[in-house]
PDB file of C-alpha atoms in Angstrom:
ATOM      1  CA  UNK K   1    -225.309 -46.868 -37.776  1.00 41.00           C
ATOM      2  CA  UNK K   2    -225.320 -50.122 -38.930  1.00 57.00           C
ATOM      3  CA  UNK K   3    -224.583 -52.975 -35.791  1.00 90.00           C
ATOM      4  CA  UNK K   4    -221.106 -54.724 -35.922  1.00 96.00           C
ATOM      5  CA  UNK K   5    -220.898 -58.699 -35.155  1.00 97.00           C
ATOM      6  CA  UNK K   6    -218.643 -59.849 -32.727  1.00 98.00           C
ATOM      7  CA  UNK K   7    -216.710 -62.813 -34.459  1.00 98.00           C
ATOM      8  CA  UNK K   8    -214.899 -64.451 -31.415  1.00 98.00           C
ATOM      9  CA  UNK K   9    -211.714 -66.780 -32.131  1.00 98.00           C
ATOM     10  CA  UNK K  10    -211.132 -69.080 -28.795  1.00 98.00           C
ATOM     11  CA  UNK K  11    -207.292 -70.199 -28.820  1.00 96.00           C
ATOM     12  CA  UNK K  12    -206.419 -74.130 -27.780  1.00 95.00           C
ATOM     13  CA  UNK K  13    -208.620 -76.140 -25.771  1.00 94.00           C
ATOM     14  CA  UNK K  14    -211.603 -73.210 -26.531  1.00 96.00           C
ATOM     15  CA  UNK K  15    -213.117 -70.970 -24.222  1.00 95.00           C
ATOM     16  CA  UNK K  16    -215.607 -72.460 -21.992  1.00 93.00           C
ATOM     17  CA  UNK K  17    -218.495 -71.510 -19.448  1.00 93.00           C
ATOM     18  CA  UNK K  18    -216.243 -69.634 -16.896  1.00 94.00           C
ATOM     19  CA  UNK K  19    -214.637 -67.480 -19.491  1.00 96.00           C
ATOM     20  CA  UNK K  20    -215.284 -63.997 -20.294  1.00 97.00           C
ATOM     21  CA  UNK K  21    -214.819 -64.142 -24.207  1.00 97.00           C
ATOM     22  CA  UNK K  22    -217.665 -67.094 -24.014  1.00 97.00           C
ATOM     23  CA  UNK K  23    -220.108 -65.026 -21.711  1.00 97.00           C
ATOM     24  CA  UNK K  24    -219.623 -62.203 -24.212  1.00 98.00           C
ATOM     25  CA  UNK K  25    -220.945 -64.936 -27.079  1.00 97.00           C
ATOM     26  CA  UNK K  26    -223.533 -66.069 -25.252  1.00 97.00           C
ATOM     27  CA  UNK K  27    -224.903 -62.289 -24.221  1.00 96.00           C
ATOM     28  CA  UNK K  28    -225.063 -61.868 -27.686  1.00 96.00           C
ATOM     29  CA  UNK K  29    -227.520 -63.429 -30.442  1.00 95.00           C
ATOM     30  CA  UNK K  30    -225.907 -62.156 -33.305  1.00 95.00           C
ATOM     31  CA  UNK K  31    -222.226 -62.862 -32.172  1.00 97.00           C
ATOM     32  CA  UNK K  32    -220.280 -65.399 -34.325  1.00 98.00           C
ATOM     33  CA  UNK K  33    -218.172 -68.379 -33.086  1.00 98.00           C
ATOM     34  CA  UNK K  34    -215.374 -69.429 -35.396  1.00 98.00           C
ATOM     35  CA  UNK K  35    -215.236 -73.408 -34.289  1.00 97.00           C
ATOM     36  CA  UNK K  36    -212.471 -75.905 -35.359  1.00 97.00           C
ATOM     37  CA  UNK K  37    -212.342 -79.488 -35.523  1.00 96.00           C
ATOM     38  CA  UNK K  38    -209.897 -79.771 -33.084  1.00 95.00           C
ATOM     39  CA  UNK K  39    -209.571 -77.734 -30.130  1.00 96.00           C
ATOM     40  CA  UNK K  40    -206.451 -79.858 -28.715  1.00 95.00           C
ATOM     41  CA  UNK K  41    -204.407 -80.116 -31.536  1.00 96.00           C
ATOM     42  CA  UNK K  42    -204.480 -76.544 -33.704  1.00 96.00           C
ATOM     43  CA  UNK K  43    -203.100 -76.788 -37.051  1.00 97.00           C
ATOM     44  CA  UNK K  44    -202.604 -73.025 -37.859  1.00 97.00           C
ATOM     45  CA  UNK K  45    -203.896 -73.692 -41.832  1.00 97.00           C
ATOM     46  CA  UNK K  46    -206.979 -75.317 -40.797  1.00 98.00           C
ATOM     47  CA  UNK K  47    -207.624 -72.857 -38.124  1.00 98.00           C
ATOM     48  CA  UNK K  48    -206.991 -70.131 -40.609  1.00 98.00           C
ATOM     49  CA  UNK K  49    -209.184 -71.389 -42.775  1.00 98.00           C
ATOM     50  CA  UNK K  50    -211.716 -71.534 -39.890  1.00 98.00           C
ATOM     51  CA  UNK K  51    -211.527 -67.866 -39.433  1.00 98.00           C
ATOM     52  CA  UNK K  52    -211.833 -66.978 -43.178  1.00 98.00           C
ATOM     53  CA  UNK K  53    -214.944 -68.677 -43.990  1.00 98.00           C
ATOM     54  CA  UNK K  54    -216.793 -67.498 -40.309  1.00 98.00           C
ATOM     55  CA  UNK K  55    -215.578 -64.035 -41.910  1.00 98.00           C
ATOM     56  CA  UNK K  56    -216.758 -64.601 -45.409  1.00 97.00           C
ATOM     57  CA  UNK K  57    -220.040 -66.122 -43.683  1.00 97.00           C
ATOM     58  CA  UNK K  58    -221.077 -63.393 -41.882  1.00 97.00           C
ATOM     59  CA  UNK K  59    -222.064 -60.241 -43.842  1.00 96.00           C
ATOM     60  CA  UNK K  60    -221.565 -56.540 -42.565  1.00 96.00           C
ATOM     61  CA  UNK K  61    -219.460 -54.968 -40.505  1.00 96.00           C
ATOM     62  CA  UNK K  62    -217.351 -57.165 -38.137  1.00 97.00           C
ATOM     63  CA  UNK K  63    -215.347 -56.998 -35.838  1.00 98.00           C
ATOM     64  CA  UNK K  64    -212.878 -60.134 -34.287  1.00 98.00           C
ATOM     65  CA  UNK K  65    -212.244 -60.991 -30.745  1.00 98.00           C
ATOM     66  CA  UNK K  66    -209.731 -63.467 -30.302  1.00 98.00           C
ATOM     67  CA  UNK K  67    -208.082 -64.947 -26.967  1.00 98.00           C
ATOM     68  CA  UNK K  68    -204.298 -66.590 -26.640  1.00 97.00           C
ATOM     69  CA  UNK K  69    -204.034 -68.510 -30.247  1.00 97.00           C
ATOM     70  CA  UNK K  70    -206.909 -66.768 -31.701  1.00 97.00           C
ATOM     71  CA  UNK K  71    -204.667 -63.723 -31.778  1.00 98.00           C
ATOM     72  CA  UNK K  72    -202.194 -65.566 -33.735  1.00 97.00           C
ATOM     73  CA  UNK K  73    -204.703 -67.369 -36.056  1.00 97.00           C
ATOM     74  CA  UNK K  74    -206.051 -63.798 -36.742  1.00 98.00           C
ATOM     75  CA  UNK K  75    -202.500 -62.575 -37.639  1.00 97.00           C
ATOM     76  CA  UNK K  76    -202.001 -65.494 -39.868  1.00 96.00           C
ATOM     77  CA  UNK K  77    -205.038 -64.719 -41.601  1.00 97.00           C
ATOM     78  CA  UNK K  78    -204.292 -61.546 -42.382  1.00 97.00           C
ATOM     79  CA  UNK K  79    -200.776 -61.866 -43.593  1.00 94.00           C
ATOM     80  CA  UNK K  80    -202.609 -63.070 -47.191  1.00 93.00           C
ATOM     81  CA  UNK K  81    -206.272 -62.167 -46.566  1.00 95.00           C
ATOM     82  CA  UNK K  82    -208.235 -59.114 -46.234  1.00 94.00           C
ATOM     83  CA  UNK K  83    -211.811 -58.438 -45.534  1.00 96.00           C
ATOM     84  CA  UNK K  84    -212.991 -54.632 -45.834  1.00 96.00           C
ATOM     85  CA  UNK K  85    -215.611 -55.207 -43.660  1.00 96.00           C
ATOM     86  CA  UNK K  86    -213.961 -56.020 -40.556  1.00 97.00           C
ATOM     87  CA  UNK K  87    -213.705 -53.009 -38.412  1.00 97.00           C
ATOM     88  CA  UNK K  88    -211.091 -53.917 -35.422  1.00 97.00           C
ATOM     89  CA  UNK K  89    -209.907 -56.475 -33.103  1.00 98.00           C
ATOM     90  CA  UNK K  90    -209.833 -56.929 -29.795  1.00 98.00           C
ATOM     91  CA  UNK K  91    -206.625 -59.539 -29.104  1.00 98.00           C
ATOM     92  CA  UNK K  92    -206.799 -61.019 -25.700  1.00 98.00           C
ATOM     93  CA  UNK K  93    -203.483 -62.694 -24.511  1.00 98.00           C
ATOM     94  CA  UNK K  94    -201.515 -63.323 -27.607  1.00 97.00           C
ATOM     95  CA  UNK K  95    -198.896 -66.414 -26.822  1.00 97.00           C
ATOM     96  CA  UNK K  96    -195.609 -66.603 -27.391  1.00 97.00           C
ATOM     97  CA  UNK K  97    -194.895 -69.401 -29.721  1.00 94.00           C
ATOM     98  CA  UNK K  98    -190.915 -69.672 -28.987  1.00 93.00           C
ATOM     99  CA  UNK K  99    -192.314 -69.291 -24.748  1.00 93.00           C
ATOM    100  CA  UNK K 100    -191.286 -72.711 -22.771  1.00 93.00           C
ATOM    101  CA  UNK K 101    -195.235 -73.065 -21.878  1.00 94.00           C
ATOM    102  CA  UNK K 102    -196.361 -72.837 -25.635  1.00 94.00           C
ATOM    103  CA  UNK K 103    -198.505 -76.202 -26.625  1.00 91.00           C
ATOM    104  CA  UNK K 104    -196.411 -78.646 -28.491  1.00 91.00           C
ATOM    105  CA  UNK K 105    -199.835 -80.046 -29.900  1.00 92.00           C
ATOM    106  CA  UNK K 106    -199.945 -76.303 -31.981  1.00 94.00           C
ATOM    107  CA  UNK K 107    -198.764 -77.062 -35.059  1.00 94.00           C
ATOM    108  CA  UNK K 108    -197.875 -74.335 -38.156  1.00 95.00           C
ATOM    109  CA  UNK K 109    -197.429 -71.126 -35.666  1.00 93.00           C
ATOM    110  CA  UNK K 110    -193.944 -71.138 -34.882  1.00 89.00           C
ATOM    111  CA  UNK K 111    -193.181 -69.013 -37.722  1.00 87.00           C
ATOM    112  CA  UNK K 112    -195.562 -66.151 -36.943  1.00 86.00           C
ATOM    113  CA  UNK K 113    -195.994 -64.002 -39.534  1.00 89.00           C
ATOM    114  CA  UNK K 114    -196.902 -59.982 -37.990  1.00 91.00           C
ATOM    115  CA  UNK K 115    -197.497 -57.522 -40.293  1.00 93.00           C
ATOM    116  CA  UNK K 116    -199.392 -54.262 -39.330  1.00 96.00           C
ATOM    117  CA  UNK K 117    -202.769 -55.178 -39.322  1.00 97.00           C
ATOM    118  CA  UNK K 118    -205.326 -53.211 -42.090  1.00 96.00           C
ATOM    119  CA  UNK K 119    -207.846 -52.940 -39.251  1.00 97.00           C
ATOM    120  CA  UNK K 120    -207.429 -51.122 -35.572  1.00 97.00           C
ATOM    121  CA  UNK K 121    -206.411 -53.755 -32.848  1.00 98.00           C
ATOM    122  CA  UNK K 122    -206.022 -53.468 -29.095  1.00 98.00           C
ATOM    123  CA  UNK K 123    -203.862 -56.108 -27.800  1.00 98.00           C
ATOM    124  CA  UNK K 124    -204.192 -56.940 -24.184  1.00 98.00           C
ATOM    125  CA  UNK K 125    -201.589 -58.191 -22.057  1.00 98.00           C
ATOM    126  CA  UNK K 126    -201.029 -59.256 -18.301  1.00 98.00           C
ATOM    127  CA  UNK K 127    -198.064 -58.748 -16.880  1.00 97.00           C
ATOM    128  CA  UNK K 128    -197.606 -62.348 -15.392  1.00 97.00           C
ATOM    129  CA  UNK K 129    -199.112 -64.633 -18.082  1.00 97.00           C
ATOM    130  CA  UNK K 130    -197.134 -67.903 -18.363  1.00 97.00           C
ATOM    131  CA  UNK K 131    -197.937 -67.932 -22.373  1.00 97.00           C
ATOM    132  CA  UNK K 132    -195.988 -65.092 -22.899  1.00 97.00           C
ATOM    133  CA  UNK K 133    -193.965 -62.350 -20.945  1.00 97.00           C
ATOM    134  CA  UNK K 134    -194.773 -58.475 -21.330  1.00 97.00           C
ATOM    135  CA  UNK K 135    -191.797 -57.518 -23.819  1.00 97.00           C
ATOM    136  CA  UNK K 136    -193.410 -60.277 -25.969  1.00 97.00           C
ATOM    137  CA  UNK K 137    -196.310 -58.683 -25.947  1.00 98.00           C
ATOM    138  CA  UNK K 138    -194.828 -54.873 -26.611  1.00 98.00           C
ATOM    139  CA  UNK K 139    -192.743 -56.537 -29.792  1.00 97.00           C
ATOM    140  CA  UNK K 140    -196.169 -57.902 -30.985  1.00 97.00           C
ATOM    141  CA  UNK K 141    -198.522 -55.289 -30.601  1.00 98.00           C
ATOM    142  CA  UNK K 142    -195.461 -52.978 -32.600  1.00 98.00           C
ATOM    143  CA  UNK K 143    -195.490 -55.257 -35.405  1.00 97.00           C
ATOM    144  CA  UNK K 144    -199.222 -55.541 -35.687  1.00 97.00           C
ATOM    145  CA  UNK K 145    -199.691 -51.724 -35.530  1.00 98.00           C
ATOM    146  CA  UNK K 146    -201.971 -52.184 -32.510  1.00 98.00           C
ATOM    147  CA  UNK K 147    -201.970 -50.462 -29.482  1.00 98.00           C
ATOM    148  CA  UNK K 148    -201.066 -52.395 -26.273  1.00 98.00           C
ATOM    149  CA  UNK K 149    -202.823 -52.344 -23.301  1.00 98.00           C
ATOM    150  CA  UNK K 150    -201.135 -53.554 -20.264  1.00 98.00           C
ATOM    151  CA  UNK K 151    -203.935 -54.842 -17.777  1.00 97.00           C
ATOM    152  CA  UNK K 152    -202.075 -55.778 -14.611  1.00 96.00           C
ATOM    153  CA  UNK K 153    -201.440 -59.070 -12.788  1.00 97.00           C
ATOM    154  CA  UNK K 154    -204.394 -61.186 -14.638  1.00 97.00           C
ATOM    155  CA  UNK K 155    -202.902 -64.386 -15.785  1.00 95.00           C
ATOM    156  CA  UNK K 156    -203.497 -65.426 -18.991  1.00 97.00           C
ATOM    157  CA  UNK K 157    -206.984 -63.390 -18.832  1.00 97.00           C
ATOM    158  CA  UNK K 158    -209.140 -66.303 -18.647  1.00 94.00           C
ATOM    159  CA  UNK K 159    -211.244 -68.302 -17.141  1.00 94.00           C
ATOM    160  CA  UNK K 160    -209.106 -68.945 -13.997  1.00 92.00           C
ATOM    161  CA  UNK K 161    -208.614 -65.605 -13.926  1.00 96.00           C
ATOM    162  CA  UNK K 162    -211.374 -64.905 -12.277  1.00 93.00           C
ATOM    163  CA  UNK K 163    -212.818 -62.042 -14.536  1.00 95.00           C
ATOM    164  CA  UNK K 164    -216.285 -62.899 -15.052  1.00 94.00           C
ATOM    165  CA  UNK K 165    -217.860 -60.718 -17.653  1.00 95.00           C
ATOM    166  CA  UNK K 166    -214.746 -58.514 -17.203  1.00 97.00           C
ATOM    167  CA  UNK K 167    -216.134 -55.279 -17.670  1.00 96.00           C
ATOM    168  CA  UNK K 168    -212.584 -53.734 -18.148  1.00 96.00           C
ATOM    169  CA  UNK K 169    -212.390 -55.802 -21.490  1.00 97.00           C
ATOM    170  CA  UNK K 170    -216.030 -54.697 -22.611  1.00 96.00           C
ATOM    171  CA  UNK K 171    -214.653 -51.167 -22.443  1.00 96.00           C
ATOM    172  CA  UNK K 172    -211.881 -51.268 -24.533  1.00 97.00           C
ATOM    173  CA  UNK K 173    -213.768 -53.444 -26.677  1.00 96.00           C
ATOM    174  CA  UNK K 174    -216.184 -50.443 -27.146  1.00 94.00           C
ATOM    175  CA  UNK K 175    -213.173 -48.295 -27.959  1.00 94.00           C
ATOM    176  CA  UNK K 176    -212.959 -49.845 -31.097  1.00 95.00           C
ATOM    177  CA  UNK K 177    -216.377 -49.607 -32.515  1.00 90.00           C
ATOM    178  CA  UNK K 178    -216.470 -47.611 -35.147  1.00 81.00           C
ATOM    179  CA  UNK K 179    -217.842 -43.848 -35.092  1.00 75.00           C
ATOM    180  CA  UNK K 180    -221.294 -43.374 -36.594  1.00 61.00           C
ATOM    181  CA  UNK K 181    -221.654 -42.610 -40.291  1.00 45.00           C
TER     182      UNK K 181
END
């Protein structure tokens, strides 16, 4: 079978040491890291077009993991984009852009546009993350067409979460390779 890259999409303020999604990168030689030019101030076009030249960049089959904006940056890219290589996503924490804790420095993603997603997606929520409540996360896994996965009382499933590698995510991550040709 031919090896899928990881192509991992950090939301605002980026994913540092501590957090799972950059230990996964760093395990990882051939995993991808979509950066921005600003991690404080997210303009959803420029982060968009962030994602879709890391995508066009990287040949093969791929396969996005994306934390709190990420996930929304991915759905924005795929509202007008499409890439048949990419395989599945793996969204981590998906905000809620109309929530009271959503960053007023995020510019561009209070419209969200969700439309079923061409690819299989787990979405992964926690049932007490202040980004975005658990009925938020039901409504947006049904309009992506991706399965949710309720994971418990983990925050917003990041660094301060305490996860480490967080095994747990590695698994379902692995449920969405695909099967062997």
């Amino acid at each position: 079978m031919e090896s899928v890259t990881y192509v991992h999409l950090a939301g605002i303020g980026n994913s540092g040491p501590g957090h799972w999604q950059y230990r996964w990168h760093a395990a990882d030689p051939r995993a991808v890291w979509v950066e921005h030019d600003s991690w404080d101030h997210p303009e959803r076009d420029a982060w968009v077009a962030d994602l879709d030249a890391a995508l066009r960049r990287t040949p093969g089959r791929k396969l996005v993991v994306a934390h709190s904006l990420g996930c929304t940056t991915l759905a924005e890219w795929a509202a007008d984009r499409t890439d048949p290589d990419l395989v599945g996503a793996l969204l981590v924490a998906a905000p809620d852009p109309d929530g009271p804790a959503f960053p007023a420095d995020a510019t561009g993603y209070h419209r969200p546009r969700l439309a079923p997603l061409p690819f299989p997606a787990l979405l992964v929520a926690s049932a007490d993350d202040p980004y975005a409540t658990l009925d938020h996360a039901r409504a947006t896994a049904a309009a992506l067409g991706a399965e949710l996965v309720e994971a418990g009382r983990l925050g917003h499933i990041n660094a301060a979460s305490g996860l480490g590698d967080w095994p747990d995510g590695r698994r379902l991550l692995g449920r969405l390779l695909p099967a062997e040709d």
